[in-house]
GROMACS .gro file of C-alpha atoms in nm:
model
  349
    1MET     CA    1  15.064  10.254  -8.500
    2THR     CA    2  15.013  10.400  -8.804
    3ASN     CA    3  15.128  10.021  -8.980
    4ARG     CA    4  14.967   9.885  -8.752
    5ARG     CA    5  14.610  10.028  -8.863
    6GLU     CA    6  14.702   9.989  -9.212
    7PHE     CA    7  14.782   9.618  -9.203
    8ILE     CA    8  14.435   9.565  -9.022
    9LYS     CA    9  14.248   9.815  -9.264
   10LYS     CA   10  14.369   9.570  -9.531
   11ALA     CA   11  14.324   9.223  -9.403
   12GLY     CA   12  13.984   9.336  -9.282
   13ILE     CA   13  13.989   9.423  -9.761
   14GLY     CA   14  14.097   9.070  -9.790
   15THR     CA   15  13.854   8.865  -9.541
   16VAL     CA   16  13.499   9.065  -9.720
   17ALA     CA   17  13.691   8.987 -10.069
   18ALA     CA   18  13.640   8.679  -9.967
   19ALA     CA   19  13.318   8.626  -9.806
   20GLY     CA   20  13.223   8.796 -10.124
   21ALA     CA   21  13.379   8.601 -10.339
   22SER     CA   22  13.218   8.283 -10.209
   23THR     CA   23  12.861   8.458 -10.230
   24LEU     CA   24  12.905   8.562 -10.577
   25ALA     CA   25  12.988   8.162 -10.656
   26ALA     CA   26  12.746   8.035 -10.498
   27PRO     CA   27  12.475   8.155 -10.714
   28ALA     CA   28  12.645   8.009 -11.012
   29VAL     CA   29  12.668   7.673 -10.886
   30LEU     CA   30  12.267   7.665 -10.795
   31GLY     CA   31  12.219   7.826 -11.186
   32GLN     CA   32  12.406   7.511 -11.358
   33ALA     CA   33  12.189   7.379 -11.555
   34PRO     CA   34  11.962   7.094 -11.372
   35ILE     CA   35  12.043   6.701 -11.414
   36LYS     CA   36  11.791   6.552 -11.598
   37TRP     CA   37  11.661   6.200 -11.645
   38ARG     CA   38  11.365   6.038 -11.831
   39MET     CA   39  11.244   5.718 -11.619
   40GLN     CA   40  10.963   5.538 -11.819
   41THR     CA   41  10.751   5.238 -11.591
   42TYR     CA   42  10.509   5.001 -11.674
   43ALA     CA   43  10.229   5.207 -11.540
   44GLY     CA   44   9.926   5.317 -11.805
   45PRO     CA   45   9.853   5.750 -11.690
   46ALA     CA   46   9.596   5.631 -11.446
   47LEU     CA   47   9.760   5.344 -11.274
   48ALA     CA   48  10.079   5.620 -11.249
   49GLU     CA   49   9.917   5.893 -11.065
   50HIS     CA   50   9.911   5.634 -10.736
   51VAL     CA   51  10.241   5.380 -10.822
   52ILE     CA   52  10.505   5.671 -10.938
   53LYS     CA   53  10.375   5.980 -11.050
   54PRO     CA   54  10.307   6.171 -10.711
   55HIS     CA   55  10.656   6.088 -10.577
   56ILE     CA   56  10.873   6.139 -10.912
   57ASP     CA   57  10.711   6.512 -10.787
   58MET     CA   58  10.774   6.553 -10.442
   59PHE     CA   59  11.157   6.464 -10.564
   60ASN     CA   60  11.183   6.698 -10.790
   61GLN     CA   61  11.091   7.002 -10.629
   62ALA     CA   62  11.256   6.848 -10.350
   63ALA     CA   63  11.583   6.877 -10.594
   64GLN     CA   64  11.566   7.211 -10.580
   65GLY     CA   65  11.676   7.247 -10.983
   66GLN     CA   66  11.943   7.005 -10.944
   67MET     CA   67  11.812   6.759 -11.046
   68GLU     CA   68  11.490   6.680 -11.257
   69ILE     CA   69  11.339   6.329 -11.350
   70GLU     CA   70  11.084   6.377 -11.659
   71LEU     CA   71  10.869   6.005 -11.642
   72PHE     CA   72  10.642   5.829 -11.911
   73PHE     CA   73  10.449   5.626 -11.940
   74ALA     CA   74  10.388   5.238 -12.020
   75ASP     CA   75  10.515   5.223 -12.377
   76GLN     CA   76  10.559   5.584 -12.435
   77LEU     CA   77  10.923   5.547 -12.529
   78VAL     CA   78  10.989   5.246 -12.595
   79PRO     CA   79  10.746   4.889 -12.507
   80THR     CA   80  10.778   4.701 -12.193
   81GLY     CA   81  10.934   4.460 -12.310
   82GLU     CA   82  11.226   4.616 -12.411
   83LEU     CA   83  11.263   4.837 -12.152
   84PHE     CA   84  11.542   4.733 -11.972
   85ARG     CA   85  11.748   4.741 -12.319
   86ALA     CA   86  11.667   5.087 -12.316
   87MET     CA   87  11.820   5.149 -12.001
   88GLN     CA   88  12.165   4.921 -11.998
   89ARG     CA   89  12.192   5.158 -12.341
   90GLY     CA   90  12.082   5.491 -12.219
   91THR     CA   91  11.799   5.543 -12.375
   92ILE     CA   92  11.633   5.557 -12.037
   93ASP     CA   93  11.809   5.709 -11.735
   94ALA     CA   94  11.567   5.470 -11.461
   95VAL     CA   95  11.311   5.278 -11.560
   96GLN     CA   96  10.957   5.165 -11.264
   97SER     CA   97  10.916   4.776 -11.364
   98ASP     CA   98  10.954   4.440 -11.283
   99ASP     CA   99  11.248   4.155 -11.380
  100ASP     CA  100  10.957   3.988 -11.544
  101SER     CA  101  10.783   4.226 -11.736
  102MET     CA  102  11.022   4.422 -11.913
  103ALA     CA  103  11.280   4.069 -11.978
  104SER     CA  104  11.603   4.169 -11.783
  105PRO     CA  105  11.844   3.923 -11.901
  106THR     CA  106  11.923   3.814 -11.563
  107GLU     CA  107  11.881   3.479 -11.321
  108VAL     CA  108  11.631   3.634 -11.115
  109THR     CA  109  11.386   3.751 -11.410
  110VAL     CA  110  11.167   3.441 -11.357
  111PHE     CA  111  11.100   3.591 -10.986
  112GLY     CA  112  11.019   3.957 -11.027
  113GLY     CA  113  10.661   3.971 -11.136
  114TYR     CA  114  10.480   3.701 -10.974
  115PHE     CA  115  10.638   3.408 -10.842
  116PRO     CA  116  10.348   3.168 -10.797
  117PHE     CA  117  10.291   3.160 -10.439
  118ALA     CA  118  10.575   3.321 -10.321
  119SER     CA  119  10.406   3.625 -10.144
  120ARG     CA  120  10.092   3.556  -9.954
  121TYR     CA  121  10.098   3.872  -9.815
  122SER     CA  122  10.200   4.300  -9.936
  123LEU     CA  123  10.512   4.249  -9.644
  124ASP     CA  124  10.651   3.955  -9.775
  125VAL     CA  125  10.837   4.097 -10.000
  126PRO     CA  126  10.988   4.369  -9.857
  127VAL     CA  127  11.112   4.147  -9.584
  128LEU     CA  128  11.253   3.824  -9.810
  129PHE     CA  129  11.470   4.111  -9.964
  130ASN     CA  130  11.590   4.371  -9.694
  131GLN     CA  131  11.612   4.043  -9.459
  132TYR     CA  132  11.623   3.675  -9.657
  133GLY     CA  133  11.923   3.812  -9.884
  134LEU     CA  134  11.739   3.863 -10.223
  135LYS     CA  135  11.923   4.249 -10.203
  136GLU     CA  136  12.180   4.148 -10.198
  137ILE     CA  137  12.155   3.911 -10.484
  138TRP     CA  138  11.940   4.106 -10.721
  139GLU     CA  139  12.191   4.396 -10.654
  140GLU     CA  140  12.506   4.155 -10.764
  141GLU     CA  141  12.304   3.995 -11.061
  142TYR     CA  142  12.205   4.378 -11.216
  143ALA     CA  143  12.590   4.499 -11.134
  144LYS     CA  144  12.714   4.219 -11.366
  145VAL     CA  145  12.472   4.403 -11.664
  146GLY     CA  146  12.541   4.753 -11.632
  147VAL     CA  147  12.250   4.832 -11.424
  148LYS     CA  148  12.166   4.941 -11.066
  149HIS     CA  149  11.925   4.833 -10.901
  150ILE     CA  150  11.762   5.070 -10.640
  151SER     CA  151  11.495   4.914 -10.489
  152ALA     CA  152  11.201   4.657 -10.454
  153GLY     CA  153  10.895   4.640 -10.316
  154ALA     CA  154  10.538   4.522 -10.230
  155TRP     CA  155  10.291   4.591 -10.539
  156ASP     CA  156   9.965   4.385 -10.608
  157PRO     CA  157   9.814   4.043 -10.610
  158CYS     CA  158   9.752   3.938 -10.833
  159HIS     CA  159   9.355   3.795 -10.954
  160PHE     CA  160   9.215   3.734 -11.249
  161ALA     CA  161   8.894   3.942 -11.358
  162THR     CA  162   8.691   3.819 -11.605
  163LYS     CA  163   8.398   3.794 -11.865
  164ASP     CA  164   8.152   3.473 -11.743
  165PRO     CA  165   8.253   3.322 -11.428
  166ILE     CA  166   8.488   3.083 -11.288
  167ARG     CA  167   8.417   2.884 -11.005
  168SER     CA  168   8.629   2.592 -11.122
  169LEU     CA  169   8.960   2.499 -11.294
  170GLU     CA  170   8.785   2.295 -11.564
  171ASP     CA  171   8.614   2.712 -11.645
  172LEU     CA  172   8.944   2.843 -11.735
  173LYS     CA  173   9.065   2.591 -11.971
  174GLY     CA  174   9.088   2.826 -12.305
  175LYS     CA  175   9.094   3.130 -12.153
  176ARG     CA  176   9.257   3.416 -12.343
  177VAL     CA  177   9.383   3.575 -12.050
  178PHE     CA  178   9.706   3.897 -12.020
  179THR     CA  179   9.911   3.823 -11.758
  180PHE     CA  180  10.297   3.823 -11.704
  181PRO     CA  181  10.531   3.604 -11.874
  182THR     CA  182  10.608   3.382 -11.554
  183ALA     CA  183  10.292   3.356 -11.435
  184GLY     CA  184  10.159   3.288 -11.729
  185ARG     CA  185  10.433   2.986 -11.796
  186PHE     CA  186  10.214   2.889 -11.492
  187MET     CA  187   9.916   2.932 -11.522
  188SER     CA  188   9.917   2.695 -11.902
  189GLN     CA  189   9.908   2.362 -11.736
  190PHE     CA  190   9.559   2.459 -11.582
  191GLY     CA  191   9.483   2.552 -11.959
  192VAL     CA  192   9.532   2.950 -11.913
  193VAL     CA  193   9.575   3.084 -12.266
  194PRO     CA  194   9.800   3.374 -12.220
  195VAL     CA  195   9.807   3.703 -12.417
  196THR     CA  196  10.074   3.989 -12.502
  197LEU     CA  197   9.977   4.301 -12.561
  198PRO     CA  198  10.060   4.666 -12.447
  199TRP     CA  199   9.883   4.688 -12.155
  200GLU     CA  200   9.755   5.059 -12.275
  201ASP     CA  201   9.473   4.754 -12.525
  202ILE     CA  202   9.377   4.616 -12.235
  203GLU     CA  203   9.076   4.742 -12.250
  204VAL     CA  204   8.997   4.736 -12.570
  205ALA     CA  205   9.041   4.359 -12.590
  206MET     CA  206   8.871   4.297 -12.382
  207GLN     CA  207   8.573   4.463 -12.517
  208THR     CA  208   8.640   4.363 -12.839
  209GLY     CA  209   8.653   3.967 -12.702
  210GLU     CA  210   9.004   3.955 -12.838
  211LEU     CA  211   9.037   3.876 -12.466
  212ASP     CA  212   8.832   3.655 -12.152
  213GLY     CA  213   9.046   3.844 -11.874
  214ILE     CA  214   9.337   3.972 -11.709
  215ALA     CA  215   9.570   3.783 -11.521
  216TRP     CA  216   9.780   4.106 -11.430
  217SER     CA  217   9.642   4.301 -11.078
  218GLY     CA  218   9.421   4.253 -10.758
  219ILE     CA  219   9.076   4.433 -10.746
  220THR     CA  220   9.219   4.767 -10.660
  221GLU     CA  221   9.405   4.833 -11.025
  222ASP     CA  222   9.031   4.710 -11.200
  223TYR     CA  223   8.874   4.964 -11.098
  224THR     CA  224   9.151   5.177 -11.087
  225VAL     CA  225   9.285   5.181 -11.479
  226GLY     CA  226   8.911   5.103 -11.642
  227TRP     CA  227   8.939   4.737 -11.662
  228ALA     CA  228   8.618   4.640 -11.403
  229ASP     CA  229   8.414   4.822 -11.651
  230VAL     CA  230   8.457   4.568 -11.876
  231THR     CA  231   8.505   4.276 -11.672
  232ASN     CA  232   8.223   4.073 -11.488
  233TYR     CA  233   8.375   3.851 -11.275
  234PHE     CA  234   8.642   3.937 -11.028
  235LEU     CA  235   8.841   3.604 -10.833
  236THR     CA  236   8.889   3.611 -10.519
  237ASN     CA  237   9.147   3.287 -10.491
  238ASN     CA  238   9.493   3.378 -10.621
  239ILE     CA  239   9.829   3.305 -10.770
  240SER     CA  240  10.069   3.494 -10.591
  241GLY     CA  241   9.968   3.822 -10.252
  242ALA     CA  242  10.233   4.024 -10.411
  243TRP     CA  243  10.449   4.158 -10.704
  244ALA     CA  244  10.739   4.150 -10.638
  245GLY     CA  245  10.906   4.547 -10.836
  246SER     CA  246  11.171   4.766 -10.889
  247PHE     CA  247  11.281   5.060 -10.973
  248PHE     CA  248  11.656   5.065 -11.161
  249ALA     CA  249  11.871   5.284 -11.313
  250ASN     CA  250  12.159   5.282 -11.575
  251MET     CA  251  12.498   5.215 -11.434
  252ASP     CA  252  12.665   5.479 -11.464
  253ARG     CA  253  12.423   5.744 -11.466
  254TRP     CA  254  12.348   5.670 -11.128
  255ASN     CA  255  12.751   5.665 -10.998
  256GLU     CA  256  12.746   6.052 -11.161
  257LEU     CA  257  12.506   6.128 -10.886
  258PRO     CA  258  12.653   6.253 -10.599
  259ASP     CA  259  12.574   6.098 -10.345
  260HIS     CA  260  12.277   6.341 -10.164
  261LEU     CA  261  12.063   6.305 -10.440
  262LYS     CA  262  12.143   5.927 -10.472
  263VAL     CA  263  11.987   5.898 -10.084
  264MET     CA  264  11.755   6.167 -10.197
  265LEU     CA  265  11.596   5.892 -10.541
  266GLN     CA  266  11.623   5.584 -10.280
  267LEU     CA  267  11.394   5.729 -10.046
  268ALA     CA  268  11.149   5.867 -10.285
  269MET     CA  269  11.100   5.527 -10.427
  270ASP     CA  270  11.075   5.396 -10.098
  271ALA     CA  271  10.812   5.614 -10.034
  272SER     CA  272  10.650   5.515 -10.355
  273HIS     CA  273  10.634   5.133 -10.236
  274TYR     CA  274  10.573   5.242  -9.863
  275TYR     CA  275  10.194   5.380 -10.031
  276ARG     CA  276  10.124   5.088 -10.254
  277GLN     CA  277  10.122   4.912  -9.938
  278TRP     CA  278   9.833   5.088  -9.763
  279TRP     CA  279   9.676   5.195 -10.102
  280TYR     CA  280   9.652   4.830 -10.297
  281TRP     CA  281   9.598   4.624  -9.908
  282GLY     CA  282   9.295   4.887  -9.762
  283GLY     CA  283   9.150   4.897 -10.118
  284GLU     CA  284   9.170   4.485 -10.206
  285ALA     CA  285   8.938   4.519  -9.894
  286ASP     CA  286   8.712   4.792  -9.915
  287LEU     CA  287   8.669   4.703 -10.324
  288ARG     CA  288   8.594   4.348 -10.244
  289VAL     CA  289   8.295   4.489  -9.990
  290ASN     CA  290   8.150   4.807 -10.115
  291GLY     CA  291   8.288   4.790 -10.435
  292THR     CA  292   7.987   4.736 -10.747
  293LYS     CA  293   8.061   4.672 -11.057
  294LEU     CA  294   8.268   4.268 -11.001
  295GLU     CA  295   8.119   4.017 -10.891
  296LEU     CA  296   8.272   3.744 -10.647
  297THR     CA  297   8.299   3.430 -10.753
  298SER     CA  298   8.598   3.166 -10.553
  299ILE     CA  299   8.708   2.796 -10.656
  300PRO     CA  300   8.699   2.533 -10.343
  301ASP     CA  301   9.008   2.567 -10.179
  302GLU     CA  302   9.031   2.162 -10.160
  303GLU     CA  303   8.997   2.209 -10.595
  304TRP     CA  304   9.238   2.533 -10.572
  305GLN     CA  305   9.452   2.304 -10.391
  306GLN     CA  306   9.619   2.149 -10.701
  307VAL     CA  307   9.742   2.524 -10.839
  308GLU     CA  308   9.891   2.551 -10.454
  309ASP     CA  309  10.115   2.173 -10.539
  310ALA     CA  310  10.163   2.281 -10.910
  311ALA     CA  311  10.354   2.557 -10.777
  312MET     CA  312  10.639   2.373 -10.536
  313VAL     CA  313  10.686   2.111 -10.882
  314PHE     CA  314  10.739   2.452 -11.057
  315TRP     CA  315  10.963   2.666 -10.776
  316ASP     CA  316  11.206   2.287 -10.807
  317GLU     CA  317  11.200   2.323 -11.209
  318ILE     CA  318  11.309   2.676 -11.156
  319ALA     CA  319  11.550   2.656 -10.869
  320ALA     CA  320  11.724   2.331 -11.137
  321GLU     CA  321  11.812   2.580 -11.411
  322SER     CA  322  12.093   2.716 -11.276
  323PRO     CA  323  12.238   2.823 -10.943
  324THR     CA  324  12.150   3.140 -10.909
  325LYS     CA  325  11.813   3.049 -10.871
  326ALA     CA  326  11.842   2.730 -10.630
  327LYS     CA  327  11.955   2.988 -10.457
  328VAL     CA  328  11.709   3.242 -10.446
  329VAL     CA  329  11.393   2.905 -10.415
  330GLU     CA  330  11.568   2.815 -10.082
  331ILE     CA  331  11.541   3.187  -9.966
  332ILE     CA  332  11.185   3.185 -10.056
  333LYS     CA  333  11.088   2.813  -9.976
  334LYS     CA  334  11.250   2.951  -9.600
  335TYR     CA  335  11.049   3.209  -9.527
  336ASN     CA  336  10.798   3.035  -9.562
  337SER     CA  337  10.798   2.801  -9.330
  338ASN     CA  338  10.888   2.990  -9.123
  339MET     CA  339  10.560   3.153  -9.176
  340GLN     CA  340  10.394   2.831  -9.121
  341LYS     CA  341  10.564   2.776  -8.841
  342ALA     CA  342  10.527   3.138  -8.712
  343GLY     CA  343  10.167   3.034  -8.707
  344ARG     CA  344   9.894   3.381  -8.660
  345PRO     CA  345   9.877   3.613  -8.757
  346TYR     CA  346  10.180   3.516  -9.013
  347ARG     CA  347  10.034   3.222  -9.177
  348TYR     CA  348   9.679   3.145  -9.145
  349THR     CA  349   9.674   2.788  -9.322
   0.00000   0.00000   0.00000
């Protein structure tokens, strides 16, 4: 009995010691320095308050000290046109942008931002990515260049905000407009003169006369970032119903993350896309009806049809450039054909 009691006592002490060691080890793990990332967005501070900052703040809170993302605004660390290279090199760990603006050297770059008339409504973009195969194409193309494509979503439409009224295609001729590379390339055939400037310089450029207009966003963004204060008119015709934008990360940094942090990042970024969908959609209608800063103008449908017809030619020109581009154009054509055949409420024309 004595030996038995001694054995139980020793076993109990060992169990307590093991439990104590486990308890003491936990704070050491939690106390390790957090994983730190630097992320730069294409958006300036006012816009970032809606399109990215709240969800990065939420991620940092949910990560509970295991990871922290430091957010930088447009052109704060590097110019927007150099974002891809900086991320690829690891100077920046992650980026929020469209492919077009950050000049990514991939076969899909031309489709980021505003590929003319590929999307008519904000839901088109996530459906194209998640149900029609664009997600897999983007992931493959970016993996080739050492970048992780994390998530794509629909953002705002592309309208002209101008100093002078636009009521015909003739009124567009000679207008110096801040816009996206692909949108500028497409609209130049109608006399638009695309101008590239840092995002933060746009408001001043409108005031000094360096720019005649902006074709970068919808009316929600015009009001949010102050562009409605330096323009007078808003053209209701758009060349795209929704911007295709994404979150990206340096592939090595992404692969270093524990799986649970990858999931948390994905959730935060998807939440950001969702917020943007309803924030832009509701704002576009409300500010057209109740906004007091911009007068609405329109180009007649029969005249604007020339722009839509030109987009179909543009699609084929892009498709001829490579097999990958041809594959993406074919998907966009198939999707839009299905939407037209489905009729109301998917397409009204």
